[in-house]
């Protein structure tokens, strides 16, 4: 692989590394610090990436090495949703959440997850299944879906119900979403970006959070890289369209478990 090819591959993978870092740490600033440290390490020694099966896998492998070395910290809070998340995180099997995120949200194969985490593939499989079980156990809540496509909305409703959560309603517009949130307070919001009347799902979510306070949010978009530029607040949980059921299930479990609510400002 030439220097130009490597730089191009790393550049394309960087927004997704930042997404992963954000989900792990629970904060955009901290996640970006880890991404920056990863890039510095790669610039200092490019063989850390070139010896991997791909530039993207190598980039995530370097990140994981730094993450583990620093003790995999998350934002510490004394009270509120993040404090509760911190208590839950302390009970999780080591590396299980990382493996689940890599496999479901970032769509690495289990063999790639094993390569990134420097473990055997069997152990990677076990960690992924353990994370699914541990994060789903005993967690249920109310979910507001903001989605203007009826078929997608029905699919999301089914996934939410299968996870043991209850859908408070489905909104197709910004105004409809705000109205529904006032009728029954959701514990989690699952939102498309572009809505039926050309209103913004981002605006709808920001309206709801302003009125109701912090709660986890998952955004869905066909162009995630447009929302992962680093020049403004970004969604903590972001699913790419077309999505898989496993991605949605994982994101919902992560969001309910680790309640980070920073959102975009349009």
mmCIF file of C-alpha atoms in Angstrom:
data_model
loop_
_atom_site.group_PDB
_atom_site.id
_atom_site.type_symbol
_atom_site.label_atom_id
_atom_site.label_comp_id
_atom_site.label_asym_id
_atom_site.label_seq_id
_atom_site.Cartn_x
_atom_site.Cartn_y
_atom_site.Cartn_z
ATOM 1 C CA UNK A 1 0.000 0.000 0.000
ATOM 2 C CA UNK A 2 1.424 3.413 -1.000
ATOM 3 C CA UNK A 3 1.596 6.385 1.373
ATOM 4 C CA UNK A 4 -1.185 8.079 -0.595
ATOM 5 C CA UNK A 5 -3.409 4.979 -0.423
ATOM 6 C CA UNK A 6 -2.811 4.638 3.305
ATOM 7 C CA UNK A 7 -3.585 8.296 3.946
ATOM 8 C CA UNK A 8 -6.767 8.009 1.910
ATOM 9 C CA UNK A 9 -7.912 4.886 3.759
ATOM 10 C CA UNK A 10 -7.211 6.408 7.162
ATOM 11 C CA UNK A 11 -8.976 9.624 6.180
ATOM 12 C CA UNK A 12 -12.076 7.690 5.144
ATOM 13 C CA UNK A 13 -12.047 5.664 8.377
ATOM 14 C CA UNK A 14 -11.468 8.580 10.736
ATOM 15 C CA UNK A 15 -15.135 9.700 11.101
ATOM 16 C CA UNK A 16 -16.073 6.164 12.120
ATOM 17 C CA UNK A 17 -13.184 5.953 14.589
ATOM 18 C CA UNK A 18 -14.495 9.165 16.132
ATOM 19 C CA UNK A 19 -18.001 7.679 16.313
ATOM 20 C CA UNK A 20 -16.631 4.606 18.063
ATOM 21 C CA UNK A 21 -14.553 6.690 20.464
ATOM 22 C CA UNK A 22 -17.548 8.867 21.251
ATOM 23 C CA UNK A 23 -19.733 5.876 22.102
ATOM 24 C CA UNK A 24 -17.042 4.366 24.329
ATOM 25 C CA UNK A 25 -16.196 7.488 26.318
ATOM 26 C CA UNK A 26 -19.644 9.101 26.450
ATOM 27 C CA UNK A 27 -18.298 12.511 25.444
ATOM 28 C CA UNK A 28 -17.317 14.105 22.145
ATOM 29 C CA UNK A 29 -14.285 15.926 23.554
ATOM 30 C CA UNK A 30 -12.820 12.861 25.239
ATOM 31 C CA UNK A 31 -13.515 10.688 22.209
ATOM 32 C CA UNK A 32 -11.748 13.158 19.939
ATOM 33 C CA UNK A 33 -8.750 13.232 22.269
ATOM 34 C CA UNK A 34 -8.406 9.483 21.847
ATOM 35 C CA UNK A 35 -8.803 9.760 18.070
ATOM 36 C CA UNK A 36 -6.113 12.462 17.987
ATOM 37 C CA UNK A 37 -3.765 10.345 20.087
ATOM 38 C CA UNK A 38 -4.335 7.472 17.670
ATOM 39 C CA UNK A 39 -3.414 9.602 14.669
ATOM 40 C CA UNK A 40 -0.290 10.864 16.429
ATOM 41 C CA UNK A 41 0.776 7.283 17.115
ATOM 42 C CA UNK A 42 0.198 6.294 13.477
ATOM 43 C CA UNK A 43 2.175 9.291 12.200
ATOM 44 C CA UNK A 44 5.033 8.334 14.502
ATOM 45 C CA UNK A 45 5.067 4.734 13.281
ATOM 46 C CA UNK A 46 3.100 3.881 10.145
ATOM 47 C CA UNK A 47 3.961 0.202 10.433
ATOM 48 C CA UNK A 48 1.386 0.038 13.229
ATOM 49 C CA UNK A 49 -1.230 0.337 10.466
ATOM 50 C CA UNK A 50 0.480 -1.131 7.407
ATOM 51 C CA UNK A 51 1.019 -4.497 9.096
ATOM 52 C CA UNK A 52 -2.729 -4.899 9.744
ATOM 53 C CA UNK A 53 -5.137 -6.588 7.335
ATOM 54 C CA UNK A 54 -6.443 -3.156 6.261
ATOM 55 C CA UNK A 55 -5.778 0.499 7.016
ATOM 56 C CA UNK A 56 -9.093 0.848 8.849
ATOM 57 C CA UNK A 57 -8.522 -2.253 10.960
ATOM 58 C CA UNK A 58 -5.013 -1.059 11.778
ATOM 59 C CA UNK A 59 -6.296 2.369 12.805
ATOM 60 C CA UNK A 60 -8.832 0.846 15.191
ATOM 61 C CA UNK A 61 -6.176 -1.551 16.493
ATOM 62 C CA UNK A 62 -3.910 1.369 17.412
ATOM 63 C CA UNK A 63 -6.849 3.107 19.081
ATOM 64 C CA UNK A 64 -7.685 0.011 21.095
ATOM 65 C CA UNK A 65 -4.094 -0.306 22.292
ATOM 66 C CA UNK A 66 -4.178 3.270 23.593
ATOM 67 C CA UNK A 67 -7.647 2.770 25.065
ATOM 68 C CA UNK A 68 -6.647 -0.321 27.027
ATOM 69 C CA UNK A 69 -3.332 1.188 28.150
ATOM 70 C CA UNK A 70 -5.085 4.212 29.669
ATOM 71 C CA UNK A 71 -7.608 2.082 31.529
ATOM 72 C CA UNK A 72 -10.644 2.585 29.240
ATOM 73 C CA UNK A 73 -11.964 5.633 31.138
ATOM 74 C CA UNK A 74 -15.427 7.147 30.744
ATOM 75 C CA UNK A 75 -16.773 10.496 31.917
ATOM 76 C CA UNK A 76 -17.141 10.418 35.706
ATOM 77 C CA UNK A 77 -20.374 11.825 37.144
ATOM 78 C CA UNK A 78 -21.630 11.929 40.739
ATOM 79 C CA UNK A 79 -25.329 12.062 39.858
ATOM 80 C CA UNK A 80 -27.680 11.695 36.899
ATOM 81 C CA UNK A 81 -27.842 9.267 33.961
ATOM 82 C CA UNK A 82 -24.090 9.058 33.412
ATOM 83 C CA UNK A 83 -23.461 8.272 37.065
ATOM 84 C CA UNK A 84 -25.896 5.367 36.782
ATOM 85 C CA UNK A 85 -24.174 4.280 33.571
ATOM 86 C CA UNK A 86 -20.813 4.386 35.332
ATOM 87 C CA UNK A 87 -22.098 2.035 38.009
ATOM 88 C CA UNK A 88 -23.396 -0.355 35.330
ATOM 89 C CA UNK A 89 -20.138 -0.185 33.365
ATOM 90 C CA UNK A 90 -18.180 -1.260 36.406
ATOM 91 C CA UNK A 91 -20.154 -4.528 36.386
ATOM 92 C CA UNK A 92 -19.595 -5.374 32.715
ATOM 93 C CA UNK A 93 -17.203 -8.052 31.539
ATOM 94 C CA UNK A 94 -13.957 -6.383 30.488
ATOM 95 C CA UNK A 95 -13.799 -5.543 26.745
ATOM 96 C CA UNK A 96 -17.318 -6.854 26.052
ATOM 97 C CA UNK A 97 -18.832 -3.472 25.186
ATOM 98 C CA UNK A 98 -15.900 -2.653 22.887
ATOM 99 C CA UNK A 99 -16.337 -5.937 21.020
ATOM 100 C CA UNK A 100 -20.071 -5.387 20.574
ATOM 101 C CA UNK A 101 -19.637 -1.852 19.245
ATOM 102 C CA UNK A 102 -16.906 -2.899 16.834
ATOM 103 C CA UNK A 103 -18.987 -5.770 15.464
ATOM 104 C CA UNK A 104 -22.457 -4.245 15.279
ATOM 105 C CA UNK A 105 -22.097 -0.480 14.881
ATOM 106 C CA UNK A 106 -18.749 -0.355 13.065
ATOM 107 C CA UNK A 107 -19.524 -3.596 11.157
ATOM 108 C CA UNK A 108 -16.193 -5.343 11.619
ATOM 109 C CA UNK A 109 -16.270 -9.122 11.221
ATOM 110 C CA UNK A 110 -15.520 -11.167 14.317
ATOM 111 C CA UNK A 111 -12.096 -11.989 12.894
ATOM 112 C CA UNK A 112 -11.414 -8.266 12.444
ATOM 113 C CA UNK A 113 -12.659 -7.579 15.988
ATOM 114 C CA UNK A 114 -10.210 -10.210 17.209
ATOM 115 C CA UNK A 115 -7.405 -8.575 15.230
ATOM 116 C CA UNK A 116 -8.245 -5.113 16.558
ATOM 117 C CA UNK A 117 -8.448 -6.295 20.163
ATOM 118 C CA UNK A 118 -5.481 -8.693 19.791
ATOM 119 C CA UNK A 119 -7.453 -11.707 21.009
ATOM 120 C CA UNK A 120 -8.604 -15.007 19.507
ATOM 121 C CA UNK A 121 -11.722 -15.130 17.346
ATOM 122 C CA UNK A 122 -13.464 -17.464 19.778
ATOM 123 C CA UNK A 123 -12.886 -14.977 22.581
ATOM 124 C CA UNK A 124 -14.221 -12.173 20.373
ATOM 125 C CA UNK A 125 -17.405 -14.167 19.728
ATOM 126 C CA UNK A 126 -17.803 -14.793 23.456
ATOM 127 C CA UNK A 127 -17.304 -11.114 24.325
ATOM 128 C CA UNK A 128 -19.929 -10.026 21.782
ATOM 129 C CA UNK A 129 -22.513 -12.466 23.104
ATOM 130 C CA UNK A 130 -21.676 -11.555 26.696
ATOM 131 C CA UNK A 131 -22.174 -7.863 25.967
ATOM 132 C CA UNK A 132 -25.533 -8.486 24.346
ATOM 133 C CA UNK A 133 -26.705 -10.398 27.393
ATOM 134 C CA UNK A 134 -25.285 -8.103 30.055
ATOM 135 C CA UNK A 135 -26.519 -4.893 28.480
ATOM 136 C CA UNK A 136 -30.022 -6.215 27.858
ATOM 137 C CA UNK A 137 -30.572 -7.786 31.288
ATOM 138 C CA UNK A 138 -33.077 -5.902 33.377
ATOM 139 C CA UNK A 139 -33.267 -2.839 31.135
ATOM 140 C CA UNK A 140 -36.540 -1.587 29.699
ATOM 141 C CA UNK A 141 -37.995 1.803 28.928
ATOM 142 C CA UNK A 142 -40.197 3.995 26.777
ATOM 143 C CA UNK A 143 -39.026 4.856 23.261
ATOM 144 C CA UNK A 144 -40.199 7.673 20.974
ATOM 145 C CA UNK A 145 -39.618 6.984 17.277
ATOM 146 C CA UNK A 146 -39.256 9.941 14.887
ATOM 147 C CA UNK A 147 -39.407 8.496 11.362
ATOM 148 C CA UNK A 148 -41.430 9.553 8.318
ATOM 149 C CA UNK A 149 -41.160 6.292 6.318
ATOM 150 C CA UNK A 150 -43.956 3.976 7.439
ATOM 151 C CA UNK A 151 -42.192 0.695 6.673
ATOM 152 C CA UNK A 152 -39.040 1.741 8.516
ATOM 153 C CA UNK A 153 -41.103 3.010 11.445
ATOM 154 C CA UNK A 154 -42.901 -0.343 11.689
ATOM 155 C CA UNK A 155 -39.586 -2.187 11.561
ATOM 156 C CA UNK A 156 -38.152 -0.012 14.337
ATOM 157 C CA UNK A 157 -41.280 -0.523 16.439
ATOM 158 C CA UNK A 158 -40.859 -4.284 16.127
ATOM 159 C CA UNK A 159 -37.187 -4.172 17.119
ATOM 160 C CA UNK A 160 -37.920 -1.940 20.103
ATOM 161 C CA UNK A 161 -40.713 -4.238 21.295
ATOM 162 C CA UNK A 162 -38.563 -7.360 20.876
ATOM 163 C CA UNK A 163 -35.985 -5.774 23.181
ATOM 164 C CA UNK A 164 -38.636 -5.375 25.878
ATOM 165 C CA UNK A 165 -39.152 -1.636 25.494
ATOM 166 C CA UNK A 166 -42.444 0.171 24.846
ATOM 167 C CA UNK A 167 -42.993 2.622 21.967
ATOM 168 C CA UNK A 168 -44.684 5.811 23.168
ATOM 169 C CA UNK A 169 -45.499 6.867 19.610
ATOM 170 C CA UNK A 170 -44.247 7.432 16.069
ATOM 171 C CA UNK A 171 -43.857 10.985 14.744
ATOM 172 C CA UNK A 172 -43.361 11.963 11.105
ATOM 173 C CA UNK A 173 -42.530 15.655 11.650
ATOM 174 C CA UNK A 174 -40.735 17.943 14.092
ATOM 175 C CA UNK A 175 -43.968 19.352 15.481
ATOM 176 C CA UNK A 176 -45.481 15.888 15.805
ATOM 177 C CA UNK A 177 -42.450 14.651 17.705
ATOM 178 C CA UNK A 178 -42.562 17.513 20.181
ATOM 179 C CA UNK A 179 -46.296 16.959 20.718
ATOM 180 C CA UNK A 180 -45.861 13.222 21.358
ATOM 181 C CA UNK A 181 -43.003 13.802 23.784
ATOM 182 C CA UNK A 182 -45.278 16.073 25.802
ATOM 183 C CA UNK A 183 -47.978 13.438 26.032
ATOM 184 C CA UNK A 184 -45.704 10.729 27.439
ATOM 185 C CA UNK A 185 -42.081 11.285 28.405
ATOM 186 C CA UNK A 186 -39.734 8.923 26.518
ATOM 187 C CA UNK A 187 -36.660 7.363 28.077
ATOM 188 C CA UNK A 188 -34.980 7.160 24.671
ATOM 189 C CA UNK A 189 -35.474 8.872 21.297
ATOM 190 C CA UNK A 190 -34.821 7.122 17.981
ATOM 191 C CA UNK A 191 -34.798 9.757 15.226
ATOM 192 C CA UNK A 192 -34.356 10.050 11.489
ATOM 193 C CA UNK A 193 -32.600 13.215 10.297
ATOM 194 C CA UNK A 194 -34.846 14.241 7.377
ATOM 195 C CA UNK A 195 -38.580 14.240 8.141
ATOM 196 C CA UNK A 196 -41.779 14.246 6.068
ATOM 197 C CA UNK A 197 -42.338 18.022 5.825
ATOM 198 C CA UNK A 198 -38.621 18.715 5.276
ATOM 199 C CA UNK A 199 -38.277 19.530 8.951
ATOM 200 C CA UNK A 200 -35.255 18.296 10.868
ATOM 201 C CA UNK A 201 -35.095 15.368 13.237
ATOM 202 C CA UNK A 202 -32.115 17.083 14.844
ATOM 203 C CA UNK A 203 -34.243 20.153 15.571
ATOM 204 C CA UNK A 204 -37.036 17.962 16.912
ATOM 205 C CA UNK A 205 -34.666 16.205 19.302
ATOM 206 C CA UNK A 206 -33.124 19.458 20.502
ATOM 207 C CA UNK A 207 -36.632 20.857 21.148
ATOM 208 C CA UNK A 208 -37.533 17.770 23.172
ATOM 209 C CA UNK A 209 -34.328 17.752 25.208
ATOM 210 C CA UNK A 210 -34.726 21.444 25.967
ATOM 211 C CA UNK A 211 -38.210 20.753 27.344
ATOM 212 C CA UNK A 212 -37.623 17.397 29.048
ATOM 213 C CA UNK A 213 -33.935 17.358 29.925
ATOM 214 C CA UNK A 214 -31.269 14.740 29.280
ATOM 215 C CA UNK A 215 -32.105 11.352 27.813
ATOM 216 C CA UNK A 216 -30.346 9.076 25.294
ATOM 217 C CA UNK A 217 -30.796 9.698 21.570
ATOM 218 C CA UNK A 218 -30.030 7.588 18.506
ATOM 219 C CA UNK A 219 -29.949 9.255 15.082
ATOM 220 C CA UNK A 220 -30.384 7.422 11.772
ATOM 221 C CA UNK A 221 -28.980 8.813 8.526
ATOM 222 C CA UNK A 222 -27.837 7.684 5.113
ATOM 223 C CA UNK A 223 -24.823 10.012 5.365
ATOM 224 C CA UNK A 224 -23.210 9.590 8.815
ATOM 225 C CA UNK A 225 -19.906 11.086 7.711
ATOM 226 C CA UNK A 226 -21.683 14.447 7.226
ATOM 227 C CA UNK A 227 -22.473 14.498 10.938
ATOM 228 C CA UNK A 228 -19.010 13.411 12.076
ATOM 229 C CA UNK A 229 -16.908 16.352 11.002
ATOM 230 C CA UNK A 230 -15.701 17.511 14.422
ATOM 231 C CA UNK A 231 -16.698 21.142 13.836
ATOM 232 C CA UNK A 232 -19.889 21.098 15.961
ATOM 233 C CA UNK A 233 -21.669 18.953 18.558
ATOM 234 C CA UNK A 234 -22.375 15.475 17.224
ATOM 235 C CA UNK A 235 -24.809 12.682 18.040
ATOM 236 C CA UNK A 236 -23.584 10.215 20.626
ATOM 237 C CA UNK A 237 -25.241 7.303 18.806
ATOM 238 C CA UNK A 238 -25.462 7.238 15.030
ATOM 239 C CA UNK A 239 -26.755 4.435 12.772
ATOM 240 C CA UNK A 240 -26.132 4.383 9.026
ATOM 241 C CA UNK A 241 -28.904 3.718 6.507
ATOM 242 C CA UNK A 242 -29.541 1.112 5.316
ATOM 243 C CA UNK A 243 -29.244 -0.367 8.792
ATOM 244 C CA UNK A 244 -29.351 -3.934 10.048
ATOM 245 C CA UNK A 245 -31.557 -5.134 12.889
ATOM 246 C CA UNK A 246 -28.443 -6.028 14.871
ATOM 247 C CA UNK A 247 -27.133 -2.461 14.567
ATOM 248 C CA UNK A 248 -30.383 -1.022 15.900
ATOM 249 C CA UNK A 249 -30.592 -3.543 18.721
ATOM 250 C CA UNK A 250 -27.016 -2.823 19.756
ATOM 251 C CA UNK A 251 -27.402 0.944 19.564
ATOM 252 C CA UNK A 252 -30.597 0.870 21.633
ATOM 253 C CA UNK A 253 -28.961 -1.292 24.284
ATOM 254 C CA UNK A 254 -25.888 0.953 24.338
ATOM 255 C CA UNK A 255 -27.928 4.159 24.477
ATOM 256 C CA UNK A 256 -30.243 2.929 27.222
ATOM 257 C CA UNK A 257 -27.257 1.647 29.147
ATOM 258 C CA UNK A 258 -24.928 4.590 28.627
ATOM 259 C CA UNK A 259 -27.077 7.711 28.552
ATOM 260 C CA UNK A 260 -25.068 10.287 26.624
ATOM 261 C CA UNK A 261 -27.351 12.947 25.136
ATOM 262 C CA UNK A 262 -25.199 15.502 23.331
ATOM 263 C CA UNK A 263 -26.854 16.339 20.013
ATOM 264 C CA UNK A 264 -26.286 18.420 16.937
ATOM 265 C CA UNK A 265 -27.130 22.053 16.544
ATOM 266 C CA UNK A 266 -28.485 22.705 13.081
#
